[in-house]
Amino acid sequence: MVGSKEKRDKRLQQVSLLRTIPYSDHQRWWTSETVAVVTGANRGIGFEMVKQLAGHGLTVILTSRDENVGFEAAKVLQEGGFNVDFHRLDILDPSSIQDFCQWIKDKYGFIDVLINNAGVNYNVGTHNSVENSHMVLSTNYNGTKNIIKAMLPLMRQASPGARIVNVTSRLGRLKGRHSKLENEAVRAKLMDVDSLTEEAVDETVTEFLKQVEEGTWESGGWPHSFTDYSVSKMAVNAYTRVLAKELSERPEGEKIYANCFCPGWVKTAMTGYAGNISAEDGADTGVWLALLPDQAITGKFFAERREISF
C-alpha cells in the first residue's frame, strides 16, 4: 500500500508540473473566440474545467440543470475576470437540449469544444445498490449521447478540428482491477473496435437493465463495484470509440476528435468528498485533451495525461 501511495503521489506531482508548462505560441490553435461548452459544471470537476479553459483564454459556456446554482457559479468566475457565460441544460430533457442548441446558434453560431461532464452516481463507499440503474444509465450514457448528437451540427468546421471530451472512469474499463466485466461475450463485443457499433453498445445497456429488473444481474458477469455506474461509463467509453471512428471519416477541415478520460477519485459531492484528488487535478487531463494540438489523437482513453487501455 505504501508503494502504491508513493507512486500515486509521484504521478500527481508530475501532473502538477505539466500544468505549469504553458502552451507555446505554435501550439496555441485557439483564440478568445473559441467556444467551449462544459456540461454539469456548476461545481466540482466541471466547474474546474470551465475555470481552466477560461484561464487559457477561451470563451466557455457553463451549463447546469439547476438554473439558479449554475448562474451563481458562472457569476463567481465572471467576477474573477474569466470569460464565462451560462445557460441551463438538462441532458435528460429533449426540450432543454433543443433550447440550449438554439441559444448557442443565436448567440455564438457554433462551438469548438464539448466536454461532457454531467453525470450521476448513487453509490458511495462500499454501497452497491442498483436501485437507481435506469437513472444512472439514462443520464451518464443516453444523456451524453443525446447532447453530443444535438451539438454535432453546431461544431465549427475549421482546420484545427473540433473536440469532444467525455468524462468517464477507470471503473468502466473492461478488464479493470475493481470493475472487471466477467461476461466474456459482452467483453468480446465491446473490445472489437472494428465491428463495434452504437447499436451494440445500446444492446449491452438494455441487457444489463433487463437483468436488473429480473433480479439476475449479480450472476450476469457485470462489475461487482459501483455496478450501474461502472456499466454506464463502460458504455460511454465504447461509444466514444464508435463516435471517433465515424467522425474520422470526415474530410479535412471538418474533423471532430473524440476522446475520454478518467479524472480519478476526486474529492467531490459524487464521491461524498472521500476522494484523494483535488477537483483542480481531476480537471487537468480533460482540459489538456480539449486543447491538444495533435489532431491525430482520437478514440483514446486517458488518465493523468497518459493513454490507458479500455
GROMACS .gro file of C-alpha atoms in nm:
model
  310
    1MET     CA    1   0.000   0.000   0.000
    2VAL     CA    2   0.284   0.237   0.082
    3GLY     CA    3   0.442   0.179  -0.257
    4SER     CA    4   0.110   0.244  -0.430
    5LYS     CA    5   0.066   0.569  -0.239
    6GLU     CA    6   0.417   0.683  -0.331
    7LYS     CA    7   0.354   0.609  -0.699
    8ARG     CA    8   0.023   0.796  -0.690
    9ASP     CA    9   0.181   1.096  -0.520
   10LYS     CA   10   0.459   1.097  -0.779
   11ARG     CA   11   0.205   1.091  -1.066
   12LEU     CA   12   0.014   1.379  -0.911
   13GLN     CA   13   0.337   1.578  -0.878
   14GLN     CA   14   0.408   1.514  -1.246
   15VAL     CA   15   0.058   1.630  -1.341
   16SER     CA   16   0.102   1.947  -1.135
   17LEU     CA   17   0.436   2.010  -1.304
   18LEU     CA   18   0.288   1.958  -1.651
   19ARG     CA   19   0.014   2.208  -1.573
   20THR     CA   20   0.272   2.477  -1.506
   21ILE     CA   21   0.423   2.436  -1.852
   22PRO     CA   22   0.249   2.689  -2.079
   23TYR     CA   23   0.133   2.607  -2.431
   24SER     CA   24   0.375   2.765  -2.674
   25ASP     CA   25   0.252   3.001  -2.944
   26HIS     CA   26   0.284   2.745  -3.223
   27GLN     CA   27   0.068   2.501  -3.025
   28ARG     CA   28  -0.200   2.754  -2.940
   29TRP     CA   29  -0.467   2.687  -3.200
   30TRP     CA   30  -0.745   2.864  -3.006
   31THR     CA   31  -0.835   3.231  -2.951
   32SER     CA   32  -1.077   3.423  -2.731
   33GLU     CA   33  -1.341   3.348  -2.994
   34THR     CA   34  -1.301   2.972  -2.947
   35VAL     CA   35  -1.618   2.849  -2.774
   36ALA     CA   36  -1.621   2.558  -2.529
   37VAL     CA   37  -1.921   2.401  -2.356
   38VAL     CA   38  -1.893   2.208  -2.030
   39THR     CA   39  -2.200   2.020  -1.907
   40GLY     CA   40  -2.281   1.970  -1.540
   41ALA     CA   41  -2.036   2.244  -1.448
   42ASN     CA   42  -2.182   2.426  -1.150
   43ARG     CA   43  -1.940   2.252  -0.910
   44GLY     CA   44  -1.657   2.000  -0.879
   45ILE     CA   45  -1.464   1.882  -1.183
   46GLY     CA   46  -1.693   2.057  -1.430
   47PHE     CA   47  -1.651   2.392  -1.258
   48GLU     CA   48  -1.273   2.349  -1.256
   49MET     CA   49  -1.265   2.264  -1.626
   50VAL     CA   50  -1.462   2.579  -1.704
   51LYS     CA   51  -1.221   2.782  -1.494
   52GLN     CA   52  -0.910   2.630  -1.651
   53LEU     CA   53  -1.036   2.660  -2.009
   54ALA     CA   54  -1.133   3.022  -1.949
   55GLY     CA   55  -0.792   3.073  -1.792
   56HIS     CA   56  -0.637   2.964  -2.123
   57GLY     CA   57  -0.836   3.239  -2.297
   58LEU     CA   58  -1.135   3.054  -2.440
   59THR     CA   59  -1.497   3.164  -2.418
   60VAL     CA   60  -1.662   2.898  -2.201
   61ILE     CA   61  -2.029   2.812  -2.156
   62LEU     CA   62  -2.102   2.674  -1.810
   63THR     CA   63  -2.418   2.462  -1.803
   64SER     CA   64  -2.618   2.327  -1.513
   65ARG     CA   65  -2.954   2.158  -1.466
   66ASP     CA   66  -3.027   2.394  -1.176
   67GLU     CA   67  -3.056   2.743  -1.324
   68ASN     CA   68  -3.001   2.939  -1.002
   69VAL     CA   69  -2.699   2.736  -0.893
   70GLY     CA   70  -2.547   2.747  -1.241
   71PHE     CA   71  -2.598   3.120  -1.272
   72GLU     CA   72  -2.424   3.180  -0.938
   73ALA     CA   73  -2.134   2.951  -1.035
   74ALA     CA   74  -2.081   3.142  -1.359
   75LYS     CA   75  -2.108   3.472  -1.173
   76VAL     CA   76  -1.824   3.372  -0.941
   77LEU     CA   77  -1.597   3.310  -1.241
   78GLN     CA   78  -1.710   3.623  -1.422
   79GLU     CA   79  -1.625   3.831  -1.117
   80GLY     CA   80  -1.283   3.667  -1.123
   81GLY     CA   81  -1.226   3.804  -1.473
   82PHE     CA   82  -1.299   3.484  -1.667
   83ASN     CA   83  -1.490   3.493  -1.997
   84VAL     CA   84  -1.770   3.259  -1.888
   85ASP     CA   85  -2.134   3.250  -1.998
   86PHE     CA   86  -2.419   3.043  -1.858
   87HIS     CA   87  -2.723   2.860  -1.988
   88ARG     CA   88  -2.943   2.599  -1.825
   89LEU     CA   89  -2.914   2.247  -1.970
   90ASP     CA   90  -3.076   1.922  -1.862
   91ILE     CA   91  -2.929   1.645  -2.078
   92LEU     CA   92  -3.228   1.422  -1.998
   93ASP     CA   93  -3.481   1.672  -2.132
   94PRO     CA   94  -3.512   1.693  -2.515
   95SER     CA   95  -3.676   2.036  -2.493
   96SER     CA   96  -3.393   2.166  -2.274
   97ILE     CA   97  -3.135   2.035  -2.523
   98GLN     CA   98  -3.325   2.193  -2.812
   99ASP     CA   99  -3.349   2.526  -2.629
  100PHE     CA  100  -2.980   2.519  -2.547
  101CYS     CA  101  -2.878   2.444  -2.906
  102GLN     CA  102  -3.096   2.726  -3.037
  103TRP     CA  103  -2.941   2.966  -2.783
  104ILE     CA  104  -2.590   2.861  -2.893
  105LYS     CA  105  -2.684   2.906  -3.259
  106ASP     CA  106  -2.837   3.250  -3.200
  107LYS     CA  107  -2.566   3.388  -2.970
  108TYR     CA  108  -2.245   3.218  -3.085
  109GLY     CA  109  -2.324   3.037  -3.407
  110PHE     CA  110  -2.101   2.740  -3.325
  111ILE     CA  111  -1.886   2.572  -3.063
  112ASP     CA  112  -1.535   2.429  -3.087
  113VAL     CA  113  -1.514   2.213  -2.774
  114LEU     CA  114  -1.775   1.999  -2.598
  115ILE     CA  115  -1.687   1.845  -2.262
  116ASN     CA  116  -1.948   1.600  -2.134
  117ASN     CA  117  -1.916   1.608  -1.758
  118ALA     CA  118  -2.279   1.584  -1.645
  119GLY     CA  119  -2.343   1.256  -1.464
  120VAL     CA  120  -2.484   1.090  -1.154
  121ASN     CA  121  -2.383   0.819  -0.910
  122TYR     CA  122  -2.598   0.698  -0.620
  123ASN     CA  123  -2.344   0.466  -0.458
  124VAL     CA  124  -2.083   0.590  -0.210
  125GLY     CA  125  -1.816   0.391  -0.029
  126THR     CA  126  -1.884   0.017  -0.037
  127HIS     CA  127  -2.255   0.065  -0.108
  128ASN     CA  128  -2.356  -0.104  -0.434
  129SER     CA  129  -2.729  -0.079  -0.491
  130VAL     CA  130  -2.867  -0.099  -0.848
  131GLU     CA  131  -3.194   0.063  -0.741
  132ASN     CA  132  -3.122   0.373  -0.948
  133SER     CA  133  -2.976   0.193  -1.250
  134HIS     CA  134  -3.223   0.336  -1.500
  135MET     CA  135  -3.146   0.692  -1.393
  136VAL     CA  136  -2.770   0.630  -1.392
  137LEU     CA  137  -2.768   0.477  -1.741
  138SER     CA  138  -3.017   0.732  -1.878
  139THR     CA  139  -2.806   1.022  -1.755
  140ASN     CA  140  -2.450   0.903  -1.794
  141TYR     CA  141  -2.489   0.717  -2.124
  142ASN     CA  142  -2.807   0.824  -2.305
  143GLY     CA  143  -2.787   1.184  -2.187
  144THR     CA  144  -2.427   1.209  -2.303
  145LYS     CA  145  -2.518   1.065  -2.643
  146ASN     CA  146  -2.815   1.297  -2.679
  147ILE     CA  147  -2.620   1.617  -2.620
  148ILE     CA  148  -2.337   1.502  -2.848
  149LYS     CA  149  -2.576   1.431  -3.134
  150ALA     CA  150  -2.754   1.761  -3.082
  151MET     CA  151  -2.430   1.960  -3.077
  152LEU     CA  152  -2.254   1.793  -3.370
  153PRO     CA  153  -2.421   2.020  -3.631
  154LEU     CA  154  -2.305   2.322  -3.428
  155MET     CA  155  -1.939   2.223  -3.407
  156ARG     CA  156  -1.728   2.460  -3.610
  157GLN     CA  157  -1.566   2.336  -3.928
  158ALA     CA  158  -1.207   2.460  -3.917
  159SER     CA  159  -0.856   2.327  -3.977
  160PRO     CA  160  -0.774   2.273  -3.606
  161GLY     CA  161  -1.075   2.045  -3.577
  162ALA     CA  162  -1.344   2.049  -3.309
  163ARG     CA  163  -1.305   1.838  -2.994
  164ILE     CA  164  -1.536   1.621  -2.784
  165VAL     CA  165  -1.414   1.508  -2.442
  166ASN     CA  166  -1.619   1.261  -2.239
  167VAL     CA  167  -1.561   1.234  -1.865
  168THR     CA  168  -1.565   0.863  -1.782
  169SER     CA  169  -1.388   0.641  -1.530
  170ARG     CA  170  -1.143   0.358  -1.486
  171LEU     CA  171  -1.442   0.177  -1.337
  172GLY     CA  172  -1.562   0.149  -1.696
  173ARG     CA  173  -1.257  -0.047  -1.810
  174LEU     CA  174  -1.340  -0.389  -1.949
  175LYS     CA  175  -1.061  -0.555  -1.754
  176GLY     CA  176  -1.034  -0.316  -1.462
  177ARG     CA  177  -0.895  -0.438  -1.132
  178HIS     CA  178  -1.202  -0.335  -0.934
  179SER     CA  179  -1.468  -0.345  -1.204
  180LYS     CA  180  -1.385  -0.627  -1.442
  181LEU     CA  181  -1.656  -0.726  -1.687
  182GLU     CA  182  -1.667  -1.102  -1.641
  183ASN     CA  183  -1.930  -1.157  -1.909
  184GLU     CA  184  -1.695  -1.279  -2.181
  185ALA     CA  185  -1.943  -1.242  -2.467
  186VAL     CA  186  -2.018  -0.880  -2.382
  187ARG     CA  187  -1.649  -0.805  -2.321
  188ALA     CA  188  -1.551  -0.950  -2.659
  189LYS     CA  189  -1.820  -0.745  -2.831
  190LEU     CA  190  -1.710  -0.419  -2.670
  191MET     CA  191  -1.340  -0.485  -2.730
  192ASP     CA  192  -1.379  -0.543  -3.104
  193VAL     CA  193  -1.346  -0.183  -3.214
  194ASP     CA  194  -1.354  -0.271  -3.584
  195SER     CA  195  -1.706  -0.412  -3.564
  196LEU     CA  196  -1.829  -0.216  -3.262
  197THR     CA  197  -2.143  -0.011  -3.328
  198GLU     CA  198  -2.370   0.220  -3.133
  199GLU     CA  199  -2.641  -0.045  -3.159
  200ALA     CA  200  -2.412  -0.300  -2.994
  201VAL     CA  201  -2.347  -0.061  -2.706
  202ASP     CA  202  -2.720   0.008  -2.672
  203GLU     CA  203  -2.789  -0.366  -2.664
  204THR     CA  204  -2.538  -0.409  -2.381
  205VAL     CA  205  -2.707  -0.138  -2.177
  206THR     CA  206  -3.051  -0.287  -2.245
  207GLU     CA  207  -2.930  -0.634  -2.145
  208PHE     CA  208  -2.793  -0.504  -1.816
  209LEU     CA  209  -3.111  -0.312  -1.729
  210LYS     CA  210  -3.325  -0.613  -1.815
  211GLN     CA  211  -3.124  -0.827  -1.575
  212VAL     CA  212  -3.160  -0.560  -1.307
  213GLU     CA  213  -3.537  -0.572  -1.349
  214GLU     CA  214  -3.534  -0.953  -1.338
  215GLY     CA  215  -3.304  -0.958  -1.037
  216THR     CA  216  -3.044  -1.169  -1.221
  217TRP     CA  217  -2.771  -0.907  -1.267
  218GLU     CA  218  -2.542  -1.049  -0.997
  219SER     CA  219  -2.493  -1.369  -1.198
  220GLY     CA  220  -2.466  -1.182  -1.528
  221GLY     CA  221  -2.092  -1.117  -1.509
  222TRP     CA  222  -2.125  -0.740  -1.454
  223PRO     CA  223  -1.874  -0.540  -1.245
  224HIS     CA  224  -1.903  -0.602  -0.871
  225SER     CA  225  -1.819  -0.246  -0.759
  226PHE     CA  226  -2.040   0.056  -0.832
  227THR     CA  227  -2.214  -0.173  -1.081
  228ASP     CA  228  -2.459   0.061  -1.252
  229TYR     CA  229  -2.209   0.349  -1.260
  230SER     CA  230  -1.936   0.118  -1.397
  231VAL     CA  231  -2.166  -0.012  -1.672
  232SER     CA  232  -2.267   0.344  -1.764
  233LYS     CA  233  -1.904   0.452  -1.802
  234MET     CA  234  -1.820   0.130  -1.987
  235ALA     CA  235  -2.092   0.225  -2.234
  236VAL     CA  236  -1.962   0.582  -2.272
  237ASN     CA  237  -1.610   0.451  -2.328
  238ALA     CA  238  -1.736   0.218  -2.601
  239TYR     CA  239  -1.949   0.489  -2.760
  240THR     CA  240  -1.650   0.724  -2.765
  241ARG     CA  241  -1.464   0.472  -2.980
  242VAL     CA  242  -1.762   0.433  -3.213
  243LEU     CA  243  -1.804   0.809  -3.239
  244ALA     CA  244  -1.435   0.869  -3.307
  245LYS     CA  245  -1.437   0.610  -3.583
  246GLU     CA  246  -1.741   0.769  -3.751
  247LEU     CA  247  -1.607   1.122  -3.721
  248SER     CA  248  -1.264   1.025  -3.855
  249GLU     CA  249  -1.426   0.974  -4.195
  250ARG     CA  250  -1.498   1.344  -4.229
  251PRO     CA  251  -1.288   1.540  -4.481
  252GLU     CA  252  -1.008   1.771  -4.377
  253GLY     CA  253  -1.135   2.098  -4.238
  254GLU     CA  254  -1.444   1.925  -4.094
  255LYS     CA  255  -1.274   1.693  -3.847
  256ILE     CA  256  -1.404   1.634  -3.495
  257TYR     CA  257  -1.185   1.444  -3.248
  258ALA     CA  258  -1.343   1.248  -2.962
  259ASN     CA  259  -1.165   1.112  -2.656
  260CYS     CA  260  -1.250   1.022  -2.298
  261PHE     CA  261  -1.067   1.044  -1.969
  262CYS     CA  262  -1.081   0.936  -1.606
  263PRO     CA  263  -1.030   1.224  -1.360
  264GLY     CA  264  -0.952   0.984  -1.077
  265TRP     CA  265  -1.112   0.953  -0.735
  266VAL     CA  266  -1.180   1.321  -0.685
  267LYS     CA  267  -1.298   1.499  -0.371
  268THR     CA  268  -1.642   1.600  -0.496
  269ALA     CA  269  -2.005   1.554  -0.399
  270MET     CA  270  -2.022   1.246  -0.624
  271THR     CA  271  -1.765   1.065  -0.407
  272GLY     CA  272  -1.902   1.204  -0.083
  273TYR     CA  273  -1.583   1.415  -0.071
  274ALA     CA  274  -1.391   1.098   0.014
  275GLY     CA  275  -1.158   1.111  -0.287
  276ASN     CA  276  -0.783   1.159  -0.280
  277ILE     CA  277  -0.750   1.402  -0.572
  278SER     CA  278  -0.850   1.767  -0.583
  279ALA     CA  279  -1.104   1.887  -0.836
  280GLU     CA  280  -0.828   2.102  -0.987
  281ASP     CA  281  -0.607   1.799  -1.054
  282GLY     CA  282  -0.905   1.591  -1.168
  283ALA     CA  283  -0.997   1.852  -1.428
  284ASP     CA  284  -0.646   1.883  -1.570
  285THR     CA  285  -0.649   1.594  -1.818
  286GLY     CA  286  -0.986   1.698  -1.961
  287VAL     CA  287  -0.860   2.049  -2.033
  288TRP     CA  288  -0.535   1.911  -2.171
  289LEU     CA  289  -0.728   1.683  -2.410
  290ALA     CA  290  -0.955   1.965  -2.522
  291LEU     CA  291  -0.657   2.183  -2.613
  292LEU     CA  292  -0.424   1.923  -2.762
  293PRO     CA  293  -0.261   2.048  -3.083
  294ASP     CA  294  -0.210   1.692  -3.209
  295GLN     CA  295  -0.514   1.638  -3.427
  296ALA     CA  296  -0.440   1.270  -3.488
  297ILE     CA  297  -0.541   1.172  -3.135
  298THR     CA  298  -0.898   1.041  -3.132
  299GLY     CA  299  -1.086   0.744  -2.991
  300LYS     CA  300  -0.847   0.713  -2.696
  301PHE     CA  301  -0.883   0.682  -2.318
  302PHE     CA  302  -0.664   0.889  -2.085
  303ALA     CA  303  -0.583   0.936  -1.718
  304GLU     CA  304  -0.324   1.177  -1.575
  305ARG     CA  305  -0.233   1.286  -1.933
  306ARG     CA  306  -0.141   0.928  -2.027
  307GLU     CA  307  -0.325   0.691  -2.258
  308ILE     CA  308  -0.470   0.388  -2.079
  309SER     CA  309  -0.642   0.079  -2.214
  310PHE     CA  310  -1.017   0.044  -2.244
   0.00000   0.00000   0.00000
